[in-house]
């Protein structure tokens, strides 16, 4: 029924203006503001869009809302850290000095961080072999 529909995901923030520069400048995504609706569109590689919408009383999700696969996790973490991104640590994960959780029971190597609205994002690299 919806197999041919170009679906998209979305999540809330308190104020779109508070996150626009983070997504555009810090993360380097192509962003578009809809001035009539006060929403932000994140244009991701491969033609995927994500809607970021304002919500009064926004509460950040307690789970990862957006994941970015990368070819070189260490280089990406270093570059984001140089732009002021702080990586989060979670109980139950053995994370190195950069905040990267490696060899997670066969899962990808991953590092989590938050946007200015407190939403959890990640960068990850699939393990070879």
XYZ file of N, CA and C in Angstrom:
387
model
N 0.812 -1.200 0.000
C 0.000 0.000 0.000
C 0.856 1.265 0.000
N 1.853 1.321 0.885
C 2.696 2.517 0.954
C 4.097 2.276 0.407
N 4.305 1.159 -0.247
C 5.616 0.795 -0.748
C 6.220 1.791 -1.714
N 5.407 2.554 -2.399
C 5.915 3.540 -3.354
C 5.878 4.966 -2.805
N 5.469 5.111 -1.559
C 5.409 6.431 -0.941
C 6.786 6.824 -0.411
N 7.188 8.052 -0.679
C 8.471 8.543 -0.160
C 8.233 9.053 1.258
N 8.293 8.147 2.215
C 8.090 8.514 3.608
C 9.253 9.328 4.141
N 9.032 9.971 5.250
C 10.089 10.714 5.927
C 9.818 10.700 7.413
N 10.838 10.960 8.164
C 10.732 10.966 9.612
C 10.762 12.398 10.114
N 10.403 12.574 11.356
C 10.456 13.898 11.953
C 10.591 13.804 13.458
N 11.063 14.882 14.051
C 11.138 14.976 15.504
C 11.040 16.443 15.893
N 10.756 16.667 17.167
C 10.501 18.027 17.627
C 11.705 18.657 18.313
N 11.658 19.974 18.362
C 12.583 20.805 19.125
C 11.750 21.943 19.716
N 12.277 22.602 20.716
C 11.539 23.742 21.291
C 11.461 24.883 20.273
N 12.598 25.174 19.621
C 12.673 26.303 18.706
C 13.588 25.935 17.537
N 13.090 26.011 16.340
C 13.851 25.642 15.144
C 15.101 26.509 14.993
N 15.006 27.788 15.319
C 16.160 28.684 15.199
C 17.320 28.244 16.083
N 17.005 27.576 17.194
C 18.048 27.127 18.124
C 18.881 25.973 17.567
N 18.355 25.246 16.588
C 19.064 24.069 16.066
C 19.522 24.225 14.615
N 19.044 25.237 13.924
C 19.336 25.406 12.495
C 20.835 25.438 12.211
N 21.588 26.244 12.935
C 23.035 26.337 12.701
C 23.754 25.043 13.075
N 23.273 24.369 14.110
C 23.888 23.100 14.506
C 23.808 22.093 13.362
N 22.615 21.924 12.803
C 22.445 20.956 11.726
C 23.123 21.410 10.437
N 23.069 22.712 10.149
C 23.662 23.218 8.920
C 25.161 23.394 9.001
N 25.638 24.128 9.995
C 27.071 24.446 10.080
C 27.874 23.377 10.804
N 27.418 22.968 11.981
C 28.188 22.001 12.767
C 28.205 20.628 12.105
N 27.037 20.130 11.700
C 26.971 18.803 11.096
C 27.166 18.832 9.582
N 27.016 19.998 8.971
C 27.234 20.119 7.536
C 26.111 19.581 6.671
N 24.907 19.543 7.211
C 23.757 19.077 6.439
C 23.162 20.229 5.636
N 22.493 19.887 4.559
C 21.749 20.897 3.808
C 20.414 21.078 4.521
N 20.154 22.278 4.969
C 18.921 22.562 5.714
C 18.085 23.581 4.954
N 16.795 23.467 5.128
C 15.853 24.382 4.495
C 14.802 24.762 5.524
N 14.579 26.042 5.671
C 13.579 26.527 6.612
C 12.298 26.830 5.848
N 11.193 26.339 6.367
C 9.878 26.693 5.830
C 9.371 27.849 6.681
N 9.497 29.097 6.184
C 9.138 30.251 7.012
C 7.647 30.330 7.332
N 6.807 29.791 6.470
C 5.367 29.843 6.725
C 4.950 28.920 7.861
N 5.566 27.744 7.912
C 5.200 26.758 8.919
C 6.156 26.755 10.107
N 7.304 27.436 9.978
C 8.266 27.482 11.074
C 8.963 26.147 11.314
N 9.111 25.365 10.240
C 9.739 24.052 10.358
C 11.071 24.054 9.619
N 11.878 23.053 9.920
C 13.175 22.891 9.305
C 13.210 21.533 8.608
N 13.711 21.503 7.382
C 13.897 20.250 6.677
C 15.382 19.963 6.586
N 15.777 18.763 6.993
C 17.141 18.306 6.845
C 17.172 17.435 5.601
N 18.005 17.791 4.634
C 18.119 17.023 3.401
C 19.359 16.143 3.524
N 19.132 14.842 3.646
C 20.211 13.880 3.832
C 20.612 13.265 2.494
N 21.789 12.665 2.471
C 22.256 11.981 1.265
C 21.261 10.910 0.858
N 21.166 10.660 -0.423
C 20.266 9.627 -0.917
C 18.837 10.100 -1.100
N 18.589 11.391 -0.915
C 17.254 11.926 -1.133
C 16.307 11.817 0.044
N 16.814 11.470 1.197
C 15.976 11.363 2.392
C 15.854 12.727 3.064
N 14.663 13.054 3.495
C 14.419 14.290 4.243
C 13.948 13.955 5.647
N 14.306 14.819 6.576
C 13.841 14.703 7.952
C 13.220 16.043 8.326
N 12.042 16.011 8.905
C 11.340 17.203 9.338
C 11.663 17.488 10.798
N 12.081 18.707 11.087
C 12.310 19.152 12.463
C 11.276 20.248 12.716
N 10.407 20.011 13.668
C 9.291 20.921 13.878
C 9.299 21.470 15.301
N 8.820 22.708 15.453
C 8.761 23.294 16.791
C 7.592 22.720 17.583
N 7.862 22.490 18.855
C 6.806 21.981 19.728
C 6.975 22.640 21.094
N 5.974 23.378 21.488
C 6.011 24.004 22.805
C 6.073 22.910 23.865
N 6.944 23.082 24.835
C 7.099 22.079 25.879
C 7.855 20.845 25.405
N 8.620 20.987 24.334
C 9.395 19.869 23.778
C 10.155 19.135 24.873
N 10.108 17.826 24.814
C 10.938 16.973 25.666
C 11.751 16.084 24.750
N 13.071 16.085 24.907
C 13.897 15.246 24.035
C 13.544 13.769 24.197
N 13.668 13.062 23.100
C 13.449 11.617 23.137
C 14.545 10.965 23.981
N 14.238 9.831 24.556
C 15.212 9.096 25.365
C 15.902 8.020 24.532
N 15.764 8.113 23.217
C 16.354 7.158 22.290
C 16.969 7.939 21.130
N 17.752 7.255 20.316
C 18.403 7.898 19.183
C 17.379 8.192 18.090
N 17.290 9.466 17.680
C 16.311 9.847 16.667
C 16.899 9.918 15.263
N 18.239 10.008 15.158
C 18.861 10.129 13.846
C 20.260 9.519 13.895
N 20.539 8.606 12.974
C 21.820 7.905 12.905
C 22.516 8.238 11.590
N 23.812 8.469 11.663
C 24.597 8.783 10.470
C 25.682 7.729 10.270
N 25.553 6.858 9.257
C 26.634 5.928 8.961
C 27.798 6.699 8.330
N 29.018 6.372 8.736
C 30.207 7.038 8.207
C 31.256 5.994 7.853
N 32.187 6.386 6.989
C 33.262 5.476 6.568
C 34.416 5.447 7.556
N 34.643 6.553 8.270
C 35.759 6.635 9.214
C 35.249 7.272 10.507
N 34.853 6.436 11.442
C 34.245 6.914 12.677
C 35.206 7.767 13.496
N 36.441 7.342 13.614
C 37.400 8.123 14.409
C 37.582 9.525 13.844
N 37.750 9.627 12.530
C 37.932 10.938 11.900
C 36.682 11.797 12.054
N 35.509 11.194 11.931
C 34.256 11.939 12.079
C 34.086 12.445 13.505
N 34.342 11.585 14.487
C 34.248 11.999 15.893
C 35.233 13.126 16.178
N 36.450 13.003 15.676
C 37.448 14.057 15.885
C 36.993 15.378 15.261
N 36.457 15.317 14.048
C 36.008 16.531 13.363
C 34.829 17.178 14.082
N 33.879 16.365 14.536
C 32.737 16.913 15.273
C 33.175 17.495 16.616
N 34.078 16.807 17.302
C 34.587 17.317 18.582
C 35.277 18.665 18.374
N 36.004 18.812 17.265
C 36.667 20.078 16.961
C 35.659 21.195 16.712
N 34.428 20.826 16.347
C 33.356 21.807 16.128
C 32.507 22.004 17.380
N 32.951 21.437 18.491
C 32.269 21.659 19.760
C 31.270 20.604 20.181
N 31.149 19.526 19.419
C 30.215 18.451 19.776
C 30.811 17.650 20.927
N 29.986 17.378 21.934
C 30.378 16.559 23.078
C 29.692 15.205 22.956
N 30.450 14.153 23.135
C 29.896 12.813 22.990
C 29.456 12.271 24.343
N 28.304 11.611 24.324
C 27.680 11.111 25.543
C 28.209 9.722 25.892
N 28.085 9.401 27.153
C 28.471 8.076 27.646
C 27.236 7.431 28.280
N 27.110 6.144 28.048
C 25.957 5.405 28.548
C 26.412 4.170 29.306
N 25.732 3.899 30.401
C 26.017 2.692 31.170
C 25.767 1.471 30.303
N 26.587 0.466 30.497
C 26.425 -0.766 29.756
C 27.215 -0.816 28.459
N 27.875 0.298 28.101
C 28.698 0.336 26.902
C 30.129 0.656 27.301
N 31.049 -0.105 26.767
C 32.464 0.142 26.997
C 32.923 1.155 25.955
N 33.028 2.423 26.345
C 33.378 3.491 25.421
C 34.807 3.963 25.672
N 35.512 4.252 24.585
C 36.898 4.708 24.705
C 36.966 6.187 25.092
N 38.178 6.734 25.073
C 38.376 8.118 25.511
C 37.639 9.126 24.628
N 37.327 8.757 23.391
C 36.576 9.639 22.488
C 35.064 9.520 22.687
N 34.648 8.485 23.413
C 33.222 8.237 23.580
C 32.680 7.219 22.600
N 33.559 6.545 21.876
C 33.133 5.546 20.887
C 32.972 4.193 21.572
N 31.810 3.594 21.386
C 31.560 2.237 21.868
C 31.972 1.292 20.750
N 32.931 0.422 21.058
C 33.461 -0.486 20.048
C 33.135 -1.931 20.424
N 33.000 -2.761 19.407
C 32.781 -4.192 19.594
C 31.616 -4.465 20.543
N 30.453 -3.968 20.162
C 29.244 -4.105 20.973
C 28.474 -5.371 20.633
N 29.082 -6.493 20.887
C 28.382 -7.751 20.646
C 28.025 -7.958 19.188
N 28.893 -7.505 18.286
C 28.642 -7.687 16.862
C 28.001 -6.492 16.184
N 27.578 -5.510 16.956
C 26.983 -4.310 16.372
C 28.049 -3.359 15.864
N 27.630 -2.247 15.290
C 28.596 -1.284 14.758
C 29.314 -0.538 15.881
N 30.464 0.043 15.550
C 31.109 0.985 16.452
C 30.277 2.262 16.365
N 30.005 2.894 17.515
C 29.039 3.990 17.531
C 29.403 5.028 18.593
N 29.050 6.270 18.308
C 29.218 7.359 19.277
C 27.953 8.217 19.246
N 27.455 8.564 20.422
C 26.218 9.327 20.541
C 26.503 10.756 20.982
N 25.649 11.668 20.535
C 25.730 13.066 20.939
C 24.334 13.670 20.842
N 24.178 14.864 21.357
C 22.862 15.509 21.367
C 22.881 16.795 20.551
N 21.723 17.117 19.979
C 21.567 18.421 19.339
C 21.257 19.450 20.426
N 21.207 20.730 20.106
C 20.944 21.748 21.140
C 19.599 21.591 21.855
N 18.662 20.832 21.256
C 17.361 20.598 21.885
C 17.369 19.343 22.752
N 18.511 18.642 22.816
C 18.622 17.452 23.652
C 18.278 16.153 22.963
N 17.966 16.192 21.660
C 17.678 14.969 20.918
C 18.967 14.182 20.703
N 18.892 12.872 20.821
C 20.064 12.012 20.701
C 20.286 11.627 19.236
N 21.523 11.824 18.782
C 21.952 11.473 17.435
C 23.149 10.539 17.557
N 23.495 9.865 16.473
C 24.696 9.031 16.511
C 25.425 9.078 15.188
N 26.711 8.785 15.267
C 27.523 8.454 14.101
C 28.026 7.043 14.349
N 28.037 6.228 13.303
C 28.455 4.854 13.495
C 29.160 4.331 12.252
N 29.934 3.278 12.468
C 30.645 2.610 11.384
C 30.458 1.114 11.538
N 29.995 0.489 10.469
C 29.837 -0.973 10.486
C 31.206 -1.625 10.657
N 31.236 -2.691 11.395
C 32.485 -3.432 11.620
C 32.759 -4.321 10.416
N 34.003 -4.380 10.033
C 34.386 -5.245 8.922
C 34.519 -6.685 9.403
N 34.182 -7.592 8.518
C 34.368 -9.009 8.823
C 33.201 -9.584 9.407
